[in-house]
């Protein structure tokens, strides 16, 4: 059952489940009219800026703000002393000061805030704050940070989490053994809309914050503690979000803008530029991975051992959960009877690392896929075949002992990508833009070698390890001007992925109405959970579906009552109450009258469980999503330049609620994975970021990203609403390793680090 | 900050002399980045956008160029997009370099005058100007016009020979008498600052070879020894006349000499060793392509 959604472009006006309904924000974004958080404006607002530490590690001996206060136009200068509540925030552990008090632990850590009538005035005033730093030695090598005698970044030590996983026979041996060391550089989310928010002080002494974020309620919880205010007084509203990819899970301007607003009594806007953005959010953990596979002579895996170290940087953020994924999912979608995995997250004085699309699986996939190729070569089996031989199937147990209880089409996905037509051979007189280096005119074909690589992955969907992962939806149905209108209200963040379209599609499908209003996202309704872990279509989608069902039940009960019929035989469709054989029994307007029917529902997916601390065994995850990629690259092996010629993929999405949006996620995710393989790296030396700008932090352009063949499978997950499976992350995980494999195939080098730089390919 | 908008060249020069605190702005693709990053806070911006003469180009006979042939007088304010569209035949090396600059938006705004003003070692216009033997015409209200050979124009990292009261009027680039090539290595396939770059020009009219190295030394520079080596080898084998095949290994030896002329550094964009290596590959390929073009040149019958 394979559908090529890439060619299914028809859109029924109804825009129900399975249609490529148009995004309500689409035209606005394309025409530049969409209001992003950076466009927020309030007539009497002032601007807030952040003074950040220039040092990766220092003691603050004192802060003198007198000179800054004398700058005309300045309305407030705040330091740690001005934080009314706990001076500590954090996603999982509140270990990060709102403003540094005694120590700064990474370059870019916020130290003071200034509000002024103009952002430039605020910046100049911030430059006049005198911070007396005693510079301390910085711990910047995560492997060194693990040593007993390493200086601790925090008390008691530098270990954030050690995940230990043991399964099967620890002393088993195998006739074929392959191993490798792999290193993954630090990737940035590089969302195009830098951090921004507007805090408006309210008459009740509280504050309203309009902000670009991924999870309003987790922000609110941390803000209440820092501001020392109850949640009724700290109200959040989602502003236009220009991408997120995990980089907005932690707080940025939130508390800072509110502190300034509450102090000045004026609305305060804070907007980072690109450079500050690189210091204003967490990055993807750089990783050091040591992997070993033992196999039978035919390539069947006997055991796997892995040791993974993730550099968490200066604060915990979501490092523990990333370690959870890097450990429990770190060996890929393979059947392996005997396993020993140790995954570590450590503190250093490097930039804090946390959530990014693919969350711990991305780093691991580079290692296990490179090693799988190596194993294939050593035993003399084709690289597709070895993955199919070892690939998980439905009913298998993964390395934590969890049964995979819905589709696990590893072999099929690989077959599909390997059967897709290959790109044409290079032409005799190719357009420069089709060659490595493009119009840089570095080759006309000289030195160019083609390579093909494959990779496959699986990723957990939703929050794992026992987290209470729920979403709230409020749905209201009423007649407005003679037309039925459904209003759907969730706090689930739309970050560009298309959740609001999905919410509309679900309401249309469940309630049979055309018009669906998406209420602005805010904390006036219960939590929608995080827009991360590929979870919103599943969890918030599930909540919207459940809320619609509750509304529908009320409506049908009323109809049954007034029609004198059994509820069981009634349906709601096209604003009509319809009987068992499709006969129209009443109009929705007749049933509703002037009333509105409104229901609020909390939806939870099946519970997950903590893993055993000794063995790492347990049902840690709720759902798994699978994808495979085939990359075809042309490499100028003399200059080390790469042109990705094709990047084709197959993915099981359970059910494509919005097929165009699914393909969009797959395109974007694949580009982001390829970016890590070939160019995207935050270069950090001695704790200092050396390329905090898009001049030198390179992300793929249209000339780097090939057109894609995308094959979407829809094997419904019986446990999920509509059978959906999370879509957003798998492409980011399997694309990069496929590209890296293709480059290795072309140049014949081992390439055990990404991003692969030209000098790695040329060996110079 | 004042915004000065002279409408004539004379007024622009006068303003330049009167306001030492002013920063000239052409396309603004460097200046505005500096202002946004707060790297510069000039007292005034001297906008050259209304001085229409700066945006024109013309072919002049026998003017300034080294060989005495015709020369393109390229106004300092001609944007890259027009160089690509209009001057591909006369100044092929510069046009190829222009094609590698930034994005369409940057090529519509950015100018060679601005590239020279910034004098970045990575500026893409510089290597082809060096290879072609271009001359930069600068002018001040007080002292009039001065002509500075491109080889003497770059004085240090992001420094040039311009005096405080001078503006760049034009670049005088000899019309190509032979094939030219420009190669630029970057770590992605568009919109990238050069990791290393190389320009070469064959000057069959004077049996010479021109080179320009970018992003591999404190300033853009030529590789004089490599130039003399290749020209000499071609001369001694009579190849300028015969247009025969390049002897085995000649292009490679040329590439090695080009690489030797560089003094690159390790930085976030690339390693010194890779820069040197890539220069040798680019120079070998560029010389090979240029020679193949020369051999197939329809003018050879003449
Ligand atoms: C996104 C982006 C990508 C880029 N990519 C590239 C690239 O690939 N390759 C590359 O080489 N550059 C690149 N640049 C840099 C820039 O575009 C070039 O250096 C361009 O040539 C500058 O021209 P301009 O007219 O915009 O100069 P401006 O910014 O207007 O001026 C630059 C400097 O020259 C001075 N100046 C300008 N005109 C004169 C004059 N007539 N007389 C005296 N001084 C003058 C100015 O005072 C200033 O110091 C890029 C810039 C951006 C923003």
mmCIF file of C-alpha atoms in Angstrom, chain A residues 120 124 275 432 435-444 446-447 636 638-639 641-643 679 683 690-691 694-696 698-699 701 703-704 757-759 762 764, chain B residues 36-39 41 96 99-100 181-193 252 266-271 273-274 277-279 281-282 284-285 288-289:
data_model
loop_
_atom_site.group_PDB
_atom_site.id
_atom_site.type_symbol
_atom_site.label_atom_id
_atom_site.label_comp_id
_atom_site.label_asym_id
_atom_site.label_seq_id
_atom_site.Cartn_x
_atom_site.Cartn_y
_atom_site.Cartn_z
ATOM 1 C CA UNK A 120 20.031 51.317 20.012
ATOM 2 C CA UNK A 124 24.598 51.561 24.161
ATOM 3 C CA UNK A 275 24.041 36.809 16.170
ATOM 4 C CA UNK A 432 27.808 24.426 -13.802
ATOM 5 C CA UNK A 435 28.204 20.174 -10.489
ATOM 6 C CA UNK A 436 29.986 20.266 -7.131
ATOM 7 C CA UNK A 437 31.024 23.873 -6.551
ATOM 8 C CA UNK A 438 28.327 25.119 -8.947
ATOM 9 C CA UNK A 439 29.048 28.551 -10.468
ATOM 10 C CA UNK A 440 32.225 28.615 -8.393
ATOM 11 C CA UNK A 441 33.474 26.973 -11.604
ATOM 12 C CA UNK A 442 35.806 24.602 -9.824
ATOM 13 C CA UNK A 443 35.185 21.601 -12.031
ATOM 14 C CA UNK A 444 33.787 20.831 -15.442
ATOM 15 C CA UNK A 446 37.294 16.655 -13.450
ATOM 16 C CA UNK A 447 37.632 14.664 -10.257
ATOM 17 C CA UNK A 636 34.818 16.390 -6.550
ATOM 18 C CA UNK A 638 40.227 16.454 -5.502
ATOM 19 C CA UNK A 639 38.583 19.542 -4.010
ATOM 20 C CA UNK A 641 33.181 19.601 -2.786
ATOM 21 C CA UNK A 642 29.834 17.824 -2.862
ATOM 22 C CA UNK A 643 26.708 18.134 -4.940
ATOM 23 C CA UNK A 679 27.972 22.013 6.292
ATOM 24 C CA UNK A 683 32.224 25.944 15.671
ATOM 25 C CA UNK A 690 33.377 31.336 16.241
ATOM 26 C CA UNK A 691 30.646 31.590 13.630
ATOM 27 C CA UNK A 694 24.684 33.042 8.598
ATOM 28 C CA UNK A 695 27.841 34.249 6.854
ATOM 29 C CA UNK A 696 29.729 31.330 8.326
ATOM 30 C CA UNK A 698 25.989 27.630 6.433
ATOM 31 C CA UNK A 699 22.604 26.067 5.803
ATOM 32 C CA UNK A 701 20.463 26.681 -0.352
ATOM 33 C CA UNK A 703 21.469 24.762 -5.164
ATOM 34 C CA UNK A 704 22.441 22.326 -2.415
ATOM 35 C CA UNK A 757 34.426 19.289 5.409
ATOM 36 C CA UNK A 758 36.242 19.554 2.089
ATOM 37 C CA UNK A 759 39.579 18.890 3.774
ATOM 38 C CA UNK A 762 40.776 15.546 0.236
ATOM 39 C CA UNK A 764 44.646 17.838 3.277
ATOM 40 C CA UNK B 36 23.672 46.729 11.676
ATOM 41 C CA UNK B 37 26.376 44.951 13.638
ATOM 42 C CA UNK B 38 27.428 48.231 15.185
ATOM 43 C CA UNK B 39 30.948 47.826 13.834
ATOM 44 C CA UNK B 41 29.102 54.482 13.602
ATOM 45 C CA UNK B 96 32.601 34.804 -13.957
ATOM 46 C CA UNK B 99 28.373 35.368 -11.066
ATOM 47 C CA UNK B 100 29.668 33.780 -7.850
ATOM 48 C CA UNK B 181 38.933 31.756 -15.900
ATOM 49 C CA UNK B 182 37.761 32.278 -12.357
ATOM 50 C CA UNK B 183 37.330 29.498 -9.779
ATOM 51 C CA UNK B 184 36.038 29.843 -6.235
ATOM 52 C CA UNK B 185 35.806 27.206 -3.542
ATOM 53 C CA UNK B 186 33.100 27.534 -0.913
ATOM 54 C CA UNK B 187 31.566 24.958 1.404
ATOM 55 C CA UNK B 188 28.176 25.212 -0.174
ATOM 56 C CA UNK B 189 27.020 25.563 -3.730
ATOM 57 C CA UNK B 190 25.792 29.164 -3.640
ATOM 58 C CA UNK B 191 25.829 32.246 -1.404
ATOM 59 C CA UNK B 192 29.177 31.589 0.122
ATOM 60 C CA UNK B 193 32.282 33.581 0.947
ATOM 61 C CA UNK B 252 50.204 20.800 -12.540
ATOM 62 C CA UNK B 266 43.520 28.352 9.381
ATOM 63 C CA UNK B 267 40.153 29.840 10.170
ATOM 64 C CA UNK B 268 36.554 28.846 10.635
ATOM 65 C CA UNK B 269 36.058 28.606 6.861
ATOM 66 C CA UNK B 270 38.950 26.296 6.107
ATOM 67 C CA UNK B 271 42.440 25.163 6.938
ATOM 68 C CA UNK B 273 46.636 23.319 4.131
ATOM 69 C CA UNK B 274 43.334 22.893 2.326
ATOM 70 C CA UNK B 277 45.846 22.371 -1.873
ATOM 71 C CA UNK B 278 42.675 23.762 -3.427
ATOM 72 C CA UNK B 279 44.614 26.575 -5.079
ATOM 73 C CA UNK B 281 43.888 22.144 -8.089
ATOM 74 C CA UNK B 282 42.011 25.255 -9.225
ATOM 75 C CA UNK B 284 45.780 23.472 -12.734
ATOM 76 C CA UNK B 285 42.205 23.183 -13.937
ATOM 77 C CA UNK B 288 43.908 23.687 -18.638
ATOM 78 C CA UNK B 289 40.531 25.162 -19.485
#
